[in-house]
Amino acid sequence: MLLAASGAGAQPPRAPLPLEPEGDRGEAIYPALEGWYRNADGSHTILLGYFNRNAVPVDLPIGPDNRIEPGGPDLGQPTHFLPRRAWGVFAIRVPADFAERRLTWTLVANNQRAEVTFWLNPPYFVDPFLNRANGNRPPLLRVADGGPELQGPPQGVAASLRAVAGTPVRLTAWARDTELENPPPPRARSRPRPPLTVTWRKHRGPGDVTFDEAAYEYESLAGGEASTMATFAEPGAYRLTVTANDISGNGGGGDQCCWTTAHVDVVVEPAPLSP
């Protein structure tokens, strides 16, 4: 669900026309409700993403231009928005008695305001842990040596580490997956997707993050270790997103299943002064 809201400004906000080309710069960013699901303890999780109409990343710090209310403005949303559609970027856990209470995520980019109001709306109930048509389940993902295997949407911070500005630091993830319980008949693909991938992205932080290899492709569902080197341009607090995708691709083709995302916090210290 992508919604725009009215508001004052030199460039009035508006929703894009159905066949309007995507712009390169100066465009809006639309927050998106992916859906919600129930947890075993009776609580609920609301899953959100976004659509950045710009062809370049846009940074919106937490505050008037990037806020979730009530209860915010910071409820874990990104401040670094990559181009185009990003699925299931973060999740908000709400109590069992949340009922029909509502939250609103507001983004103001390039003087264009967009917002989405979300609640436990029955039509948006999803199952991110199982595609019932083919038996697909999200890959298993681990981001800390000896840590637990994660599955499904992000929940909290999975790992923390430290780095020094300008000095590459190794990021390591482990992923594996299982075969479909009910695979569809084979069909020709012009560009077959790899069976399993791991991709790193910046979620928050004051400076640029450069990855030697942001995406790693496995040759089989057995997976294994995937490492890359990341360099942080400036000191400060960062959050990275790491996602394991199977053949369903980014966002599961809009089905909200099956991928696994984790958040990793990195505290980056200033580079030491030269003697």
Short mmCIF file of C-alpha atoms in Angstrom, two decimals:
data_model
loop_
_atom_site.label_atom_id
_atom_site.label_comp_id
_atom_site.label_asym_id
_atom_site.label_seq_id
_atom_site.Cartn_x
_atom_site.Cartn_y
_atom_site.Cartn_z
CA MET A 1 0.00 0.00 0.00
CA LEU A 2 1.60 3.27 -1.21
CA LEU A 3 -0.10 6.53 -0.31
CA ALA A 4 0.57 10.24 -0.82
CA ALA A 5 -0.77 12.98 1.40
CA SER A 6 -1.43 16.64 0.78
CA GLY A 7 0.66 19.37 2.36
CA ALA A 8 2.06 22.84 1.86
CA GLY A 9 5.26 23.49 -0.08
CA ALA A 10 6.73 24.99 -3.20
CA GLN A 11 6.22 21.70 -5.04
CA PRO A 12 2.84 20.23 -4.09
CA PRO A 13 2.92 16.51 -3.33
CA ARG A 14 1.04 14.20 -5.63
CA ALA A 15 0.77 10.57 -6.54
CA PRO A 16 2.42 9.53 -9.83
CA LEU A 17 0.21 9.02 -12.85
CA PRO A 18 -0.32 5.35 -13.85
CA LEU A 19 1.99 5.47 -16.90
CA GLU A 20 4.30 8.25 -15.72
CA PRO A 21 8.02 7.47 -16.23
CA GLU A 22 10.16 7.22 -13.12
CA GLY A 23 12.31 10.30 -12.59
CA ASP A 24 16.03 10.47 -11.99
CA ARG A 25 16.09 13.21 -9.34
CA GLY A 26 13.74 15.51 -7.50
CA GLU A 27 11.12 12.81 -6.99
CA ALA A 28 9.17 11.66 -3.94
CA ILE A 29 9.79 8.60 -1.78
CA TYR A 30 6.68 6.60 -0.90
CA PRO A 31 6.52 4.55 2.31
CA ALA A 32 4.86 1.16 1.81
CA LEU A 33 2.92 -1.18 4.04
CA GLU A 34 3.80 -4.74 3.04
CA GLY A 35 1.48 -6.42 5.54
CA TRP A 36 1.29 -7.77 9.07
CA TYR A 37 1.36 -11.15 10.77
CA ARG A 38 0.83 -12.77 14.16
CA ASN A 39 3.65 -13.93 16.44
CA ALA A 40 3.59 -17.02 18.63
CA ASP A 41 3.36 -14.94 21.81
CA GLY A 42 0.18 -13.18 20.65
CA SER A 43 1.87 -9.98 19.52
CA HIS A 44 1.89 -8.80 15.91
CA THR A 45 4.56 -7.61 13.50
CA ILE A 46 3.97 -4.94 10.85
CA LEU A 47 6.28 -5.11 7.84
CA LEU A 48 7.19 -1.99 5.85
CA GLY A 49 9.26 -0.95 2.84
CA TYR A 50 9.40 1.96 0.43
CA PHE A 51 9.49 3.09 -3.21
CA ASN A 52 12.14 5.70 -4.03
CA ARG A 53 11.20 7.20 -7.40
CA ASN A 54 14.67 8.70 -7.74
CA ALA A 55 17.47 6.95 -9.62
CA VAL A 56 19.91 7.89 -6.87
CA PRO A 57 19.97 7.20 -3.11
CA VAL A 58 18.36 9.80 -0.86
CA ASP A 59 19.15 10.37 2.83
CA LEU A 60 16.40 11.56 5.20
CA PRO A 61 17.46 11.80 8.87
CA ILE A 62 14.99 10.90 11.59
CA GLY A 63 12.92 13.99 12.32
CA PRO A 64 10.20 16.05 10.65
CA ASP A 65 11.02 14.63 7.20
CA ASN A 66 11.20 10.99 8.32
CA ARG A 67 8.96 10.14 11.25
CA ILE A 68 6.54 7.53 12.52
CA GLU A 69 3.85 8.68 14.94
CA PRO A 70 2.53 8.19 17.52
CA GLY A 71 5.33 6.68 19.56
CA GLY A 72 8.20 7.84 17.33
CA PRO A 73 9.60 9.56 15.49
CA ASP A 74 12.12 6.70 15.42
CA LEU A 75 10.68 3.20 15.16
CA GLY A 76 13.57 1.64 13.24
CA GLN A 77 12.86 2.97 9.75
CA PRO A 78 15.71 3.57 7.29
CA THR A 79 17.34 6.96 6.78
CA HIS A 80 19.16 5.86 3.59
CA PHE A 81 16.77 5.17 0.72
CA LEU A 82 18.13 3.25 -2.25
CA PRO A 83 16.63 3.76 -5.71
CA ARG A 84 13.30 2.17 -6.64
CA ARG A 85 11.38 -0.47 -4.67
CA ALA A 86 12.71 -1.92 -1.42
CA TRP A 87 10.65 -4.71 0.16
CA GLY A 88 10.31 -5.60 3.84
CA VAL A 89 13.07 -3.25 4.96
CA PHE A 90 12.07 -3.13 8.62
CA ALA A 91 9.41 -4.37 10.99
CA ILE A 92 7.52 -2.92 13.95
CA ARG A 93 6.37 -5.29 16.68
CA VAL A 94 3.11 -4.27 18.37
CA PRO A 95 1.34 -5.83 21.39
CA ALA A 96 -1.52 -8.30 21.25
CA ASP A 97 -4.00 -5.60 22.28
CA PHE A 98 -2.93 -3.19 19.52
CA ALA A 99 -6.42 -3.68 18.00
CA GLU A 100 -7.31 -0.87 15.57
CA ARG A 101 -4.74 1.66 16.72
CA ARG A 102 -2.94 3.32 13.83
CA LEU A 103 0.56 4.54 13.04
CA THR A 104 1.61 6.92 10.25
CA TRP A 105 5.00 6.97 8.51
CA THR A 106 5.69 10.33 6.87
CA LEU A 107 8.50 11.02 4.39
CA VAL A 108 9.33 14.42 2.87
CA ALA A 109 11.81 14.16 0.01
CA ASN A 110 12.55 16.92 -2.50
CA ASN A 111 9.78 19.00 -0.91
CA GLN A 112 7.25 16.25 -1.64
CA ARG A 113 5.43 14.72 1.28
CA ALA A 114 4.17 11.15 1.24
CA GLU A 115 2.76 9.06 4.06
CA VAL A 116 1.14 5.76 4.78
CA THR A 117 -1.18 5.07 7.71
CA PHE A 118 -1.16 1.45 8.80
CA TRP A 119 -2.83 -0.80 11.31
CA LEU A 120 -3.82 -4.45 11.66
CA ASN A 121 -5.98 -4.19 8.57
CA PRO A 122 -7.34 -7.70 7.81
CA PRO A 123 -6.82 -7.53 4.01
CA TYR A 124 -3.10 -6.95 4.63
CA PHE A 125 -2.55 -10.10 6.67
CA VAL A 126 0.44 -11.99 5.22
CA ASP A 127 2.46 -15.12 5.91
CA PRO A 128 6.14 -14.27 5.29
CA PHE A 129 7.24 -17.74 6.45
CA LEU A 130 5.41 -19.93 3.94
CA ASN A 131 4.21 -19.71 0.36
CA ARG A 132 1.35 -22.17 0.50
CA ALA A 133 1.24 -22.62 -3.26
CA ASN A 134 4.68 -24.20 -3.57
CA GLY A 135 5.79 -24.81 0.02
CA ASN A 136 8.56 -22.25 -0.18
CA ARG A 137 10.05 -21.00 3.09
CA PRO A 138 12.57 -18.20 3.72
CA PRO A 139 16.27 -19.06 3.69
CA LEU A 140 18.09 -19.42 7.00
CA LEU A 141 20.56 -16.63 7.71
CA ARG A 142 23.25 -16.17 10.37
CA VAL A 143 25.27 -12.98 10.80
CA ALA A 144 27.27 -13.71 13.96
CA ASP A 145 29.77 -16.53 14.31
CA GLY A 146 28.04 -19.08 16.51
CA GLY A 147 24.87 -16.99 16.58
CA PRO A 148 21.32 -18.21 15.90
CA GLU A 149 19.92 -18.86 12.46
CA LEU A 150 17.33 -16.26 11.53
CA GLN A 151 14.34 -16.69 9.25
CA GLY A 152 11.90 -14.16 7.85
CA PRO A 153 11.51 -10.41 8.42
CA PRO A 154 13.99 -8.45 10.57
CA GLN A 155 13.46 -8.45 14.32
CA GLY A 156 15.75 -6.16 16.28
CA VAL A 157 19.51 -6.05 15.77
CA ALA A 158 21.09 -9.40 14.95
CA ALA A 159 24.75 -8.45 15.49
CA SER A 160 26.99 -5.51 16.42
CA LEU A 161 30.59 -4.76 15.51
CA ARG A 162 33.14 -1.95 15.48
CA ALA A 163 35.18 -0.44 12.66
CA VAL A 164 37.51 2.46 11.89
CA ALA A 165 36.64 5.10 9.30
CA GLY A 166 38.47 4.51 6.04
CA THR A 167 39.68 1.04 7.04
CA PRO A 168 37.91 -1.96 5.46
CA VAL A 169 36.19 -4.33 7.89
CA ARG A 170 35.07 -7.86 7.06
CA LEU A 171 31.35 -8.65 7.07
CA THR A 172 30.40 -12.32 7.11
CA ALA A 173 27.06 -14.05 6.73
CA TRP A 174 26.05 -17.69 6.49
CA ALA A 175 22.97 -18.74 4.54
CA ARG A 176 21.26 -21.95 3.51
CA ASP A 177 17.89 -22.97 2.12
CA THR A 178 15.71 -26.02 1.45
CA GLU A 179 14.00 -27.37 -1.63
CA LEU A 180 10.42 -26.41 -2.47
CA GLU A 181 7.86 -28.82 -1.05
CA ASN A 182 5.71 -28.49 -4.17
CA PRO A 183 7.88 -27.18 -7.02
CA PRO A 184 6.12 -25.89 -10.15
CA PRO A 185 6.81 -27.45 -13.57
CA PRO A 186 10.10 -26.26 -15.05
CA ARG A 187 9.89 -23.36 -17.47
CA ALA A 188 12.39 -21.49 -19.54
CA ARG A 189 13.86 -18.31 -18.10
CA SER A 190 15.85 -15.82 -20.13
CA ARG A 191 18.08 -15.15 -17.11
CA PRO A 192 17.74 -17.86 -14.43
CA ARG A 193 18.01 -16.56 -10.88
CA PRO A 194 20.67 -18.05 -8.63
CA PRO A 195 19.24 -20.47 -6.05
CA LEU A 196 20.41 -18.32 -3.13
CA THR A 197 21.94 -14.85 -2.69
CA VAL A 198 23.11 -12.65 0.17
CA THR A 199 23.06 -8.86 -0.28
CA TRP A 200 24.39 -6.10 1.99
CA ARG A 201 22.97 -2.55 2.00
CA LYS A 202 23.24 0.58 4.09
CA HIS A 203 20.18 1.20 6.29
CA ARG A 204 21.38 4.19 8.33
CA GLY A 205 24.54 6.17 8.98
CA PRO A 206 26.24 9.54 8.51
CA GLY A 207 28.53 8.66 5.59
CA ASP A 208 28.96 6.50 2.52
CA VAL A 209 29.47 2.74 2.86
CA THR A 210 31.38 0.94 0.11
CA PHE A 211 31.14 -2.85 -0.24
CA ASP A 212 33.74 -4.82 -2.19
CA GLU A 213 30.95 -7.25 -3.14
CA ALA A 214 27.52 -6.13 -1.98
CA ALA A 215 25.89 -9.28 -3.39
CA TYR A 216 27.09 -12.88 -3.17
CA GLU A 217 25.57 -15.68 -5.26
CA TYR A 218 25.61 -19.31 -4.09
CA GLU A 219 25.75 -22.22 -6.48
CA SER A 220 23.32 -24.35 -4.50
CA LEU A 221 20.78 -24.22 -1.67
CA ALA A 222 23.41 -25.69 0.66
CA GLY A 223 24.80 -22.16 0.87
CA GLY A 224 27.63 -21.55 3.29
CA GLU A 225 29.79 -18.58 4.23
CA ALA A 226 29.72 -15.31 2.29
CA SER A 227 32.12 -12.48 3.13
CA THR A 228 32.70 -8.96 1.88
CA MET A 229 34.76 -5.97 2.95
CA ALA A 230 32.97 -2.76 3.90
CA THR A 231 34.57 0.68 4.18
CA PHE A 232 32.86 3.47 6.12
CA ALA A 233 33.72 6.97 4.94
CA GLU A 234 32.94 8.77 8.21
CA PRO A 235 32.82 7.90 11.91
CA GLY A 236 29.47 7.44 13.61
CA ALA A 237 26.69 4.92 14.21
CA TYR A 238 25.58 2.85 11.21
CA ARG A 239 23.02 0.15 10.60
CA LEU A 240 23.37 -2.29 7.73
CA THR A 241 20.79 -4.60 6.21
CA VAL A 242 21.70 -8.08 5.01
CA THR A 243 19.15 -10.08 3.04
CA ALA A 244 19.10 -13.70 1.92
CA ASN A 245 16.94 -14.23 -1.17
CA ASP A 246 15.94 -17.45 -2.89
CA ILE A 247 14.62 -17.89 -6.45
CA SER A 248 11.48 -15.92 -5.57
CA GLY A 249 13.69 -12.82 -5.83
CA ASN A 250 13.52 -9.40 -4.24
CA GLY A 251 10.28 -9.08 -2.32
CA GLY A 252 9.25 -12.59 -3.27
CA GLY A 253 7.66 -11.20 -6.40
CA GLY A 254 5.34 -9.13 -4.20
CA ASP A 255 4.14 -12.20 -2.29
CA GLN A 256 5.90 -11.12 0.97
CA CYS A 257 7.56 -14.54 1.11
CA CYS A 258 10.25 -15.80 1.02
CA TRP A 259 13.33 -13.89 2.11
CA THR A 260 15.22 -13.30 5.35
CA THR A 261 16.56 -9.92 6.47
CA ALA A 262 18.73 -9.01 9.46
CA HIS A 263 20.08 -5.73 10.78
CA VAL A 264 23.70 -5.28 11.84
CA ASP A 265 24.84 -2.24 13.85
CA VAL A 266 28.35 -0.88 13.30
CA VAL A 267 30.05 1.74 15.49
CA VAL A 268 32.72 3.44 13.38
CA GLU A 269 35.57 5.18 15.21
CA PRO A 270 37.54 8.09 13.73
CA ALA A 271 40.71 7.19 11.90
CA PRO A 272 43.80 7.64 14.11
CA LEU A 273 45.80 10.82 13.58
CA SER A 274 49.05 10.45 11.73
CA PRO A 275 52.13 10.98 13.94
#
